[in-house]
Amino acid sequence: KAEEEARKERNAMTFATFWTDRYWPAQSDKAKGSRTAENALYELWIAPVLADKPLSKVVPFDLERVKRRMVKAKKAPSTIKYAFAVVSQVWNLARRDGFVEGDSPTKKVKIPRTDNRRSRFLTPDEARTLLAELESRSPQSHDMATMALFAGLRFGEIAGLTWRDVDMERDILTIRDPKAK
């Protein structure tokens, strides 16, 4: 009988209660920025739809409602994807702890595709202005921005460079672990 009562209690736990009592306290090891972003996604987009719903009763239709609200507010596909990742993390913890069963309902909702195409480039004048300002503030930032602008490198690729990657005689720069492979 006690086991049946505990099962009923677990099945009745709302998304908000699970978030507050179980999920959020377990996130203390995450970076502050991640916690801030996740909490904002929860407060603005997830909670208005899911907070009062028993966690075990969350279905793909509920997540379609979250997605629809975010799309209507013109949120970027990557933001919607991040919100769904948060819901999935909550679900996985709840499944681990016996509050729900099965895969996250997020797996059954199509997330808008992320379009990472560049939509705007700096003009030559903007690039000169940026580099001049950086040079007056930080020579290292200036040099890294120069590499980014003129070699098309990402920060991680620039930060990973060593002198063995530079061949001055042949004008070759070797990128050891490029994001695009």
Short mmCIF file of N, CA and C in Angstrom, two decimals:
data_model
loop_
_atom_site.label_atom_id
_atom_site.label_comp_id
_atom_site.label_asym_id
_atom_site.label_seq_id
_atom_site.Cartn_x
_atom_site.Cartn_y
_atom_site.Cartn_z
N LYS A 1 0.83 -1.19 0.00
CA LYS A 1 0.00 0.00 0.00
C LYS A 1 0.88 1.26 0.00
N ALA A 2 1.94 1.26 0.79
CA ALA A 2 2.85 2.41 0.84
C ALA A 2 3.53 2.61 -0.51
N GLU A 3 3.87 1.50 -1.15
CA GLU A 3 4.49 1.58 -2.47
C GLU A 3 3.53 2.17 -3.50
N GLU A 4 2.27 1.79 -3.41
CA GLU A 4 1.23 2.32 -4.31
C GLU A 4 1.04 3.82 -4.06
N GLU A 5 1.05 4.24 -2.81
CA GLU A 5 0.92 5.66 -2.49
C GLU A 5 2.11 6.45 -3.03
N ALA A 6 3.31 5.90 -2.91
CA ALA A 6 4.51 6.57 -3.42
C ALA A 6 4.44 6.68 -4.94
N ARG A 7 3.94 5.65 -5.61
CA ARG A 7 3.80 5.68 -7.06
C ARG A 7 2.80 6.76 -7.47
N LYS A 8 1.67 6.84 -6.76
CA LYS A 8 0.67 7.86 -7.07
C LYS A 8 1.24 9.26 -6.87
N GLU A 9 2.02 9.42 -5.80
CA GLU A 9 2.62 10.71 -5.52
C GLU A 9 3.61 11.10 -6.63
N ARG A 10 4.43 10.13 -7.07
CA ARG A 10 5.37 10.39 -8.16
C ARG A 10 4.62 10.75 -9.44
N ASN A 11 3.55 10.04 -9.74
CA ASN A 11 2.78 10.29 -10.96
C ASN A 11 2.06 11.64 -10.92
N ALA A 12 1.76 12.14 -9.73
CA ALA A 12 1.04 13.40 -9.61
C ALA A 12 1.97 14.62 -9.56
N MET A 13 3.27 14.40 -9.42
CA MET A 13 4.21 15.51 -9.30
C MET A 13 4.18 16.36 -10.58
N THR A 14 3.97 17.66 -10.39
CA THR A 14 3.91 18.55 -11.54
C THR A 14 5.31 18.84 -12.07
N PHE A 15 5.34 19.32 -13.29
CA PHE A 15 6.59 19.70 -13.91
C PHE A 15 7.29 20.76 -13.04
N ALA A 16 6.52 21.75 -12.57
CA ALA A 16 7.08 22.84 -11.76
C ALA A 16 7.67 22.32 -10.44
N THR A 17 6.96 21.40 -9.80
CA THR A 17 7.46 20.85 -8.53
C THR A 17 8.73 20.06 -8.76
N PHE A 18 8.77 19.26 -9.83
CA PHE A 18 9.96 18.49 -10.14
C PHE A 18 11.12 19.44 -10.46
N TRP A 19 10.83 20.48 -11.22
CA TRP A 19 11.87 21.47 -11.56
C TRP A 19 12.45 22.08 -10.28
N THR A 20 11.59 22.54 -9.41
CA THR A 20 12.01 23.24 -8.20
C THR A 20 12.70 22.32 -7.18
N ASP A 21 12.11 21.15 -6.97
CA ASP A 21 12.60 20.26 -5.91
C ASP A 21 13.73 19.34 -6.33
N ARG A 22 13.74 18.94 -7.60
CA ARG A 22 14.70 17.92 -8.04
C ARG A 22 15.69 18.41 -9.09
N TYR A 23 15.16 18.96 -10.18
CA TYR A 23 16.03 19.29 -11.31
C TYR A 23 16.94 20.47 -10.98
N TRP A 24 16.36 21.60 -10.59
CA TRP A 24 17.15 22.81 -10.42
C TRP A 24 18.26 22.67 -9.38
N PRO A 25 18.00 22.07 -8.23
CA PRO A 25 19.10 21.89 -7.27
C PRO A 25 20.25 21.03 -7.81
N ALA A 26 19.95 20.14 -8.75
CA ALA A 26 20.99 19.26 -9.30
C ALA A 26 21.83 19.96 -10.37
N GLN A 27 21.51 21.22 -10.69
CA GLN A 27 22.23 21.94 -11.74
C GLN A 27 23.31 22.87 -11.22
N SER A 28 23.63 22.78 -9.94
CA SER A 28 24.58 23.71 -9.33
C SER A 28 25.98 23.61 -9.92
N ASP A 29 26.32 22.49 -10.56
CA ASP A 29 27.66 22.33 -11.13
C ASP A 29 27.79 22.98 -12.51
N LYS A 30 26.68 23.43 -13.09
CA LYS A 30 26.73 24.05 -14.41
C LYS A 30 27.27 25.48 -14.29
N ALA A 31 27.79 25.97 -15.40
CA ALA A 31 28.29 27.35 -15.45
C ALA A 31 27.12 28.32 -15.21
N LYS A 32 27.46 29.46 -14.63
CA LYS A 32 26.44 30.45 -14.31
C LYS A 32 25.63 30.86 -15.54
N GLY A 33 26.31 31.04 -16.66
CA GLY A 33 25.62 31.43 -17.89
C GLY A 33 24.62 30.39 -18.35
N SER A 34 24.99 29.13 -18.23
CA SER A 34 24.08 28.04 -18.60
C SER A 34 22.86 28.02 -17.69
N ARG A 35 23.11 28.18 -16.40
CA ARG A 35 21.99 28.19 -15.45
C ARG A 35 21.05 29.36 -15.73
N THR A 36 21.62 30.52 -16.00
CA THR A 36 20.80 31.70 -16.29
C THR A 36 19.96 31.47 -17.54
N ALA A 37 20.59 30.94 -18.59
CA ALA A 37 19.87 30.69 -19.84
C ALA A 37 18.77 29.65 -19.64
N GLU A 38 19.08 28.56 -18.95
CA GLU A 38 18.08 27.51 -18.73
C GLU A 38 16.92 28.03 -17.90
N ASN A 39 17.22 28.79 -16.86
CA ASN A 39 16.15 29.31 -16.03
C ASN A 39 15.25 30.28 -16.81
N ALA A 40 15.87 31.10 -17.66
CA ALA A 40 15.08 32.03 -18.49
C ALA A 40 14.18 31.25 -19.45
N LEU A 41 14.71 30.21 -20.07
CA LEU A 41 13.88 29.38 -20.97
C LEU A 41 12.72 28.75 -20.21
N TYR A 42 13.02 28.28 -19.00
CA TYR A 42 11.97 27.67 -18.19
C TYR A 42 10.90 28.69 -17.85
N GLU A 43 11.31 29.82 -17.30
CA GLU A 43 10.35 30.83 -16.84
C GLU A 43 9.51 31.41 -17.98
N LEU A 44 10.16 31.71 -19.11
CA LEU A 44 9.46 32.39 -20.20
C LEU A 44 8.67 31.46 -21.12
N TRP A 45 9.17 30.26 -21.36
CA TRP A 45 8.58 29.42 -22.40
C TRP A 45 8.06 28.07 -21.92
N ILE A 46 8.78 27.41 -21.04
CA ILE A 46 8.40 26.06 -20.63
C ILE A 46 7.33 26.10 -19.54
N ALA A 47 7.56 26.86 -18.49
CA ALA A 47 6.62 26.90 -17.36
C ALA A 47 5.22 27.34 -17.73
N PRO A 48 5.05 28.37 -18.57
CA PRO A 48 3.67 28.77 -18.88
C PRO A 48 2.81 27.65 -19.48
N VAL A 49 3.44 26.68 -20.10
CA VAL A 49 2.70 25.58 -20.71
C VAL A 49 2.70 24.34 -19.82
N LEU A 50 3.84 24.04 -19.20
CA LEU A 50 4.00 22.74 -18.52
C LEU A 50 3.97 22.78 -16.99
N ALA A 51 4.11 23.94 -16.38
CA ALA A 51 4.31 24.02 -14.93
C ALA A 51 3.28 23.24 -14.12
N ASP A 52 2.00 23.38 -14.43
CA ASP A 52 0.95 22.76 -13.62
C ASP A 52 0.58 21.36 -14.07
N LYS A 53 1.21 20.87 -15.10
CA LYS A 53 0.89 19.55 -15.64
C LYS A 53 1.71 18.48 -14.90
N PRO A 54 1.06 17.37 -14.53
CA PRO A 54 1.86 16.28 -13.95
C PRO A 54 2.94 15.86 -14.95
N LEU A 55 4.15 15.73 -14.47
CA LEU A 55 5.28 15.39 -15.32
C LEU A 55 5.00 14.13 -16.13
N SER A 56 4.39 13.15 -15.50
CA SER A 56 4.11 11.88 -16.18
C SER A 56 3.06 12.00 -17.28
N LYS A 57 2.36 13.14 -17.33
CA LYS A 57 1.31 13.34 -18.34
C LYS A 57 1.76 14.26 -19.48
N VAL A 58 3.00 14.70 -19.46
CA VAL A 58 3.51 15.55 -20.54
C VAL A 58 3.62 14.72 -21.80
N VAL A 59 3.03 15.23 -22.87
CA VAL A 59 3.00 14.52 -24.16
C VAL A 59 3.51 15.45 -25.26
N PRO A 60 3.82 14.90 -26.43
CA PRO A 60 4.32 15.74 -27.53
C PRO A 60 3.44 16.95 -27.85
N PHE A 61 2.12 16.82 -27.73
CA PHE A 61 1.23 17.94 -28.01
C PHE A 61 1.55 19.14 -27.11
N ASP A 62 1.88 18.87 -25.86
CA ASP A 62 2.24 19.95 -24.93
C ASP A 62 3.49 20.68 -25.43
N LEU A 63 4.42 19.92 -25.93
CA LEU A 63 5.66 20.52 -26.43
C LEU A 63 5.43 21.26 -27.75
N GLU A 64 4.47 20.81 -28.51
CA GLU A 64 4.09 21.55 -29.72
C GLU A 64 3.57 22.93 -29.32
N ARG A 65 2.87 23.00 -28.21
CA ARG A 65 2.37 24.29 -27.71
C ARG A 65 3.53 25.20 -27.31
N VAL A 66 4.54 24.64 -26.65
CA VAL A 66 5.73 25.43 -26.29
C VAL A 66 6.37 25.94 -27.57
N LYS A 67 6.56 25.04 -28.53
CA LYS A 67 7.20 25.41 -29.79
C LYS A 67 6.39 26.50 -30.51
N ARG A 68 5.08 26.33 -30.57
CA ARG A 68 4.22 27.29 -31.27
C ARG A 68 4.34 28.68 -30.65
N ARG A 69 4.36 28.75 -29.32
CA ARG A 69 4.51 30.05 -28.64
C ARG A 69 5.86 30.69 -28.98
N MET A 70 6.91 29.88 -29.03
CA MET A 70 8.23 30.41 -29.32
C MET A 70 8.35 30.86 -30.78
N VAL A 71 7.77 30.09 -31.69
CA VAL A 71 7.79 30.46 -33.10
C VAL A 71 7.00 31.75 -33.30
N LYS A 72 5.85 31.85 -32.65
CA LYS A 72 5.02 33.05 -32.76
C LYS A 72 5.77 34.29 -32.26
N ALA A 73 6.62 34.10 -31.25
CA ALA A 73 7.42 35.20 -30.70
C ALA A 73 8.70 35.42 -31.50
N LYS A 74 8.82 34.69 -32.62
CA LYS A 74 9.98 34.82 -33.51
C LYS A 74 11.31 34.45 -32.85
N LYS A 75 11.26 33.44 -31.99
CA LYS A 75 12.49 32.94 -31.38
C LYS A 75 13.27 32.14 -32.41
N ALA A 76 14.58 32.22 -32.34
CA ALA A 76 15.45 31.51 -33.28
C ALA A 76 15.31 30.00 -33.10
N PRO A 77 15.47 29.25 -34.18
CA PRO A 77 15.41 27.78 -34.07
C PRO A 77 16.38 27.23 -33.02
N SER A 78 17.55 27.84 -32.89
CA SER A 78 18.51 27.35 -31.89
C SER A 78 18.00 27.58 -30.47
N THR A 79 17.23 28.64 -30.25
CA THR A 79 16.65 28.89 -28.93
C THR A 79 15.57 27.86 -28.63
N ILE A 80 14.77 27.53 -29.62
CA ILE A 80 13.74 26.50 -29.45
C ILE A 80 14.40 25.15 -29.16
N LYS A 81 15.45 24.87 -29.89
CA LYS A 81 16.19 23.62 -29.68
C LYS A 81 16.75 23.56 -28.26
N TYR A 82 17.27 24.66 -27.77
CA TYR A 82 17.82 24.73 -26.41
C TYR A 82 16.71 24.49 -25.38
N ALA A 83 15.54 25.10 -25.59
CA ALA A 83 14.41 24.89 -24.67
C ALA A 83 14.02 23.42 -24.63
N PHE A 84 14.00 22.78 -25.78
CA PHE A 84 13.66 21.36 -25.84
C PHE A 84 14.74 20.50 -25.17
N ALA A 85 15.98 20.94 -25.27
CA ALA A 85 17.07 20.22 -24.60
C ALA A 85 16.89 20.29 -23.09
N VAL A 86 16.43 21.43 -22.59
CA VAL A 86 16.18 21.58 -21.16
C VAL A 86 15.06 20.63 -20.73
N VAL A 87 13.97 20.59 -21.49
CA VAL A 87 12.86 19.68 -21.16
C VAL A 87 13.37 18.24 -21.19
N SER A 88 14.18 17.91 -22.17
CA SER A 88 14.72 16.56 -22.27
C SER A 88 15.61 16.22 -21.07
N GLN A 89 16.39 17.18 -20.59
CA GLN A 89 17.22 16.94 -19.41
C GLN A 89 16.36 16.70 -18.17
N VAL A 90 15.29 17.48 -18.05
CA VAL A 90 14.37 17.29 -16.92
C VAL A 90 13.79 15.88 -17.01
N TRP A 91 13.34 15.50 -18.19
CA TRP A 91 12.73 14.19 -18.39
C TRP A 91 13.71 13.06 -18.05
N ASN A 92 14.94 13.19 -18.51
CA ASN A 92 15.93 12.14 -18.25
C ASN A 92 16.22 11.97 -16.77
N LEU A 93 16.27 13.07 -16.04
CA LEU A 93 16.46 12.98 -14.59
C LEU A 93 15.24 12.34 -13.94
N ALA A 94 14.07 12.73 -14.39
CA ALA A 94 12.83 12.16 -13.84
C ALA A 94 12.75 10.66 -14.13
N ARG A 95 13.17 10.26 -15.32
CA ARG A 95 13.16 8.83 -15.66
C ARG A 95 14.17 8.08 -14.80
N ARG A 96 15.34 8.66 -14.63
CA ARG A 96 16.35 8.02 -13.80
C ARG A 96 15.85 7.79 -12.38
N ASP A 97 15.08 8.78 -11.86
CA ASP A 97 14.61 8.71 -10.49
C ASP A 97 13.23 8.06 -10.34
N GLY A 98 12.71 7.49 -11.43
CA GLY A 98 11.47 6.72 -11.36
C GLY A 98 10.17 7.53 -11.39
N PHE A 99 10.22 8.77 -11.85
CA PHE A 99 9.01 9.59 -11.92
C PHE A 99 8.27 9.42 -13.25
N VAL A 100 8.99 9.07 -14.29
CA VAL A 100 8.40 8.85 -15.61
C VAL A 100 9.05 7.63 -16.24
N GLU A 101 8.45 7.17 -17.31
CA GLU A 101 9.01 6.03 -18.05
C GLU A 101 9.11 6.40 -19.52
N GLY A 102 10.01 5.74 -20.21
CA GLY A 102 10.12 5.92 -21.66
C GLY A 102 10.93 7.14 -22.06
N ASP A 103 11.00 7.31 -23.38
CA ASP A 103 11.76 8.41 -23.95
C ASP A 103 11.06 9.74 -23.73
N SER A 104 11.84 10.78 -23.78
CA SER A 104 11.32 12.14 -23.64
C SER A 104 10.34 12.43 -24.79
N PRO A 105 9.22 13.07 -24.49
CA PRO A 105 8.29 13.44 -25.55
C PRO A 105 8.88 14.43 -26.55
N THR A 106 10.00 15.06 -26.21
CA THR A 106 10.65 15.98 -27.14
C THR A 106 11.10 15.24 -28.40
N LYS A 107 11.36 13.95 -28.28
CA LYS A 107 11.84 13.17 -29.43
C LYS A 107 10.79 13.03 -30.51
N LYS A 108 9.53 13.30 -30.16
CA LYS A 108 8.45 13.13 -31.14
C LYS A 108 7.96 14.46 -31.71
N VAL A 109 8.71 15.53 -31.42
CA VAL A 109 8.33 16.86 -31.92
C VAL A 109 9.44 17.33 -32.85
N LYS A 110 9.04 17.77 -34.03
CA LYS A 110 10.00 18.26 -35.00
C LYS A 110 10.41 19.68 -34.62
N ILE A 111 11.70 19.86 -34.48
CA ILE A 111 12.25 21.15 -34.10
C ILE A 111 12.64 21.89 -35.39
N PRO A 112 12.37 23.18 -35.47
CA PRO A 112 12.75 23.93 -36.67
C PRO A 112 14.25 23.80 -36.93
N ARG A 113 14.61 23.73 -38.19
CA ARG A 113 16.02 23.61 -38.55
C ARG A 113 16.75 24.90 -38.27
N THR A 114 17.96 24.75 -37.79
CA THR A 114 18.81 25.90 -37.53
C THR A 114 19.52 26.28 -38.82
N ASP A 115 19.44 27.53 -39.16
CA ASP A 115 20.11 28.03 -40.35
C ASP A 115 21.29 28.87 -39.90
N ASN A 116 22.48 28.30 -40.03
CA ASN A 116 23.68 28.99 -39.57
C ASN A 116 24.37 29.80 -40.67
N ARG A 117 23.68 29.96 -41.80
CA ARG A 117 24.30 30.74 -42.86
C ARG A 117 24.53 32.17 -42.38
N ARG A 118 25.62 32.71 -42.82
CA ARG A 118 25.95 34.09 -42.46
C ARG A 118 24.97 35.01 -43.18
N SER A 119 24.41 35.93 -42.44
CA SER A 119 23.43 36.82 -43.05
C SER A 119 24.03 38.20 -43.35
N ARG A 120 25.20 38.48 -42.80
CA ARG A 120 25.79 39.79 -43.03
C ARG A 120 27.28 39.72 -42.80
N PHE A 121 28.02 40.41 -43.62
CA PHE A 121 29.47 40.51 -43.48
C PHE A 121 29.83 41.93 -43.11
N LEU A 122 30.97 42.11 -42.46
CA LEU A 122 31.45 43.47 -42.21
C LEU A 122 31.90 44.08 -43.53
N THR A 123 31.63 45.35 -43.70
CA THR A 123 32.16 46.06 -44.86
C THR A 123 33.65 46.31 -44.58
N PRO A 124 34.42 46.60 -45.62
CA PRO A 124 35.84 46.91 -45.37
C PRO A 124 36.03 48.06 -44.38
N ASP A 125 35.18 49.09 -44.47
CA ASP A 125 35.28 50.20 -43.52
C ASP A 125 34.98 49.75 -42.09
N GLU A 126 33.96 48.92 -41.93
CA GLU A 126 33.62 48.40 -40.59
C GLU A 126 34.77 47.55 -40.05
N ALA A 127 35.37 46.74 -40.91
CA ALA A 127 36.49 45.89 -40.48
C ALA A 127 37.67 46.76 -40.03
N ARG A 128 37.99 47.81 -40.81
CA ARG A 128 39.09 48.71 -40.43
C ARG A 128 38.79 49.40 -39.09
N THR A 129 37.56 49.85 -38.92
CA THR A 129 37.17 50.52 -37.67
C THR A 129 37.29 49.56 -36.49
N LEU A 130 36.80 48.35 -36.67
CA LEU A 130 36.89 47.35 -35.60
C LEU A 130 38.34 47.07 -35.24
N LEU A 131 39.17 46.82 -36.24
CA LEU A 131 40.57 46.49 -35.98
C LEU A 131 41.31 47.66 -35.33
N ALA A 132 41.03 48.89 -35.76
CA ALA A 132 41.68 50.05 -35.16
C ALA A 132 41.30 50.18 -33.68
N GLU A 133 40.03 49.98 -33.38
CA GLU A 133 39.58 50.07 -31.99
C GLU A 133 40.20 48.95 -31.15
N LEU A 134 40.23 47.75 -31.69
CA LEU A 134 40.84 46.64 -30.94
C LEU A 134 42.33 46.87 -30.72
N GLU A 135 43.00 47.42 -31.71
CA GLU A 135 44.44 47.65 -31.58
C GLU A 135 44.74 48.63 -30.44
N SER A 136 43.86 49.61 -30.25
CA SER A 136 44.07 50.58 -29.18
C SER A 136 43.76 49.99 -27.80
N ARG A 137 42.97 48.92 -27.78
CA ARG A 137 42.57 48.33 -26.50
C ARG A 137 43.35 47.08 -26.14
N SER A 138 43.57 46.22 -27.14
CA SER A 138 44.22 44.94 -26.85
C SER A 138 44.89 44.40 -28.11
N PRO A 139 46.21 44.48 -28.18
CA PRO A 139 46.90 43.95 -29.36
C PRO A 139 46.58 42.47 -29.63
N GLN A 140 46.43 41.70 -28.58
CA GLN A 140 46.11 40.28 -28.76
C GLN A 140 44.73 40.11 -29.40
N SER A 141 43.74 40.86 -28.92
CA SER A 141 42.40 40.78 -29.51
C SER A 141 42.44 41.26 -30.96
N HIS A 142 43.23 42.28 -31.23
CA HIS A 142 43.39 42.78 -32.60
C HIS A 142 43.91 41.68 -33.50
N ASP A 143 44.98 41.00 -33.05
CA ASP A 143 45.58 39.95 -33.88
C ASP A 143 44.61 38.79 -34.10
N MET A 144 43.87 38.43 -33.07
CA MET A 144 42.90 37.33 -33.21
C MET A 144 41.77 37.73 -34.15
N ALA A 145 41.31 38.96 -34.05
CA ALA A 145 40.25 39.44 -34.95
C ALA A 145 40.75 39.49 -36.38
N THR A 146 42.01 39.86 -36.57
CA THR A 146 42.60 39.87 -37.91
C THR A 146 42.57 38.46 -38.51
N MET A 147 42.96 37.48 -37.70
CA MET A 147 42.92 36.08 -38.17
C MET A 147 41.49 35.65 -38.51
N ALA A 148 40.56 36.05 -37.67
CA ALA A 148 39.17 35.68 -37.91
C ALA A 148 38.65 36.32 -39.20
N LEU A 149 38.95 37.61 -39.38
CA LEU A 149 38.45 38.33 -40.55
C LEU A 149 39.10 37.89 -41.85
N PHE A 150 40.40 37.72 -41.84
CA PHE A 150 41.10 37.49 -43.10
C PHE A 150 41.41 36.02 -43.40
N ALA A 151 41.35 35.17 -42.39
CA ALA A 151 41.57 33.74 -42.64
C ALA A 151 40.29 32.93 -42.44
N GLY A 152 39.24 33.59 -41.94
CA GLY A 152 37.97 32.90 -41.76
C GLY A 152 37.99 31.90 -40.61
N LEU A 153 38.83 32.14 -39.63
CA LEU A 153 38.97 31.19 -38.53
C LEU A 153 38.02 31.53 -37.39
N ARG A 154 37.60 30.48 -36.69
CA ARG A 154 36.80 30.64 -35.48
C ARG A 154 37.75 30.84 -34.30
N PHE A 155 37.18 31.32 -33.18
CA PHE A 155 38.00 31.57 -32.00
C PHE A 155 38.77 30.31 -31.57
N GLY A 156 38.08 29.18 -31.48
CA GLY A 156 38.73 27.94 -31.04
C GLY A 156 39.87 27.53 -31.95
N GLU A 157 39.72 27.78 -33.24
CA GLU A 157 40.78 27.46 -34.19
C GLU A 157 41.98 28.39 -33.99
N ILE A 158 41.70 29.66 -33.73
CA ILE A 158 42.78 30.63 -33.49
C ILE A 158 43.48 30.31 -32.17
N ALA A 159 42.70 30.06 -31.14
CA ALA A 159 43.26 29.79 -29.81
C ALA A 159 44.10 28.51 -29.82
N GLY A 160 43.79 27.58 -30.71
CA GLY A 160 44.52 26.32 -30.77
C GLY A 160 45.79 26.37 -31.60
N LEU A 161 46.07 27.48 -32.25
CA LEU A 161 47.27 27.58 -33.09
C LEU A 161 48.55 27.57 -32.25
N THR A 162 49.57 26.90 -32.80
CA THR A 162 50.91 26.94 -32.21
C THR A 162 51.87 27.29 -33.34
N TRP A 163 53.12 27.58 -33.00
CA TRP A 163 54.08 27.96 -34.03
C TRP A 163 54.34 26.82 -35.02
N ARG A 164 54.16 25.60 -34.61
CA ARG A 164 54.38 24.49 -35.55
C ARG A 164 53.30 24.46 -36.63
N ASP A 165 52.21 25.20 -36.42
CA ASP A 165 51.14 25.26 -37.41
C ASP A 165 51.39 26.33 -38.48
N VAL A 166 52.44 27.12 -38.32
CA VAL A 166 52.71 28.24 -39.21
C VAL A 166 53.94 27.92 -40.07
N ASP A 167 53.75 27.91 -41.38
CA ASP A 167 54.86 27.71 -42.31
C ASP A 167 55.03 29.00 -43.10
N MET A 168 55.94 29.87 -42.62
CA MET A 168 56.14 31.19 -43.23
C MET A 168 56.75 31.08 -44.63
N GLU A 169 57.58 30.05 -44.87
CA GLU A 169 58.23 29.91 -46.17
C GLU A 169 57.22 29.63 -47.28
N ARG A 170 56.22 28.82 -46.99
CA ARG A 170 55.23 28.46 -48.02
C ARG A 170 53.91 29.20 -47.83
N ASP A 171 53.82 30.09 -46.83
CA ASP A 171 52.58 30.82 -46.53
C ASP A 171 51.41 29.87 -46.29
N ILE A 172 51.65 28.89 -45.42
CA ILE A 172 50.63 27.90 -45.09
C ILE A 172 50.36 27.92 -43.59
N LEU A 173 49.08 27.91 -43.26
CA LEU A 173 48.64 27.84 -41.87
C LEU A 173 47.86 26.54 -41.71
N THR A 174 48.25 25.69 -40.78
CA THR A 174 47.58 24.40 -40.59
C THR A 174 46.60 24.50 -39.43
N ILE A 175 45.35 24.18 -39.69
CA ILE A 175 44.32 24.16 -38.66
C ILE A 175 44.15 22.70 -38.24
N ARG A 176 44.47 22.37 -37.00
CA ARG A 176 44.52 20.98 -36.56
C ARG A 176 43.17 20.36 -36.29
N ASP A 177 42.23 21.12 -35.77
CA ASP A 177 40.91 20.54 -35.44
C ASP A 177 39.79 21.49 -35.86
N PRO A 178 39.61 21.65 -37.18
CA PRO A 178 38.58 22.60 -37.63
C PRO A 178 37.17 22.07 -37.35
N LYS A 179 36.27 22.99 -37.04
CA LYS A 179 34.90 22.61 -36.74
C LYS A 179 34.25 21.89 -37.93
N ALA A 180 34.53 22.38 -39.13
CA ALA A 180 33.92 21.77 -40.33
C ALA A 180 34.72 20.59 -40.85
N LYS A 181 35.68 20.12 -40.08
CA LYS A 181 36.52 18.98 -40.41
C LYS A 181 37.35 19.24 -41.67
#
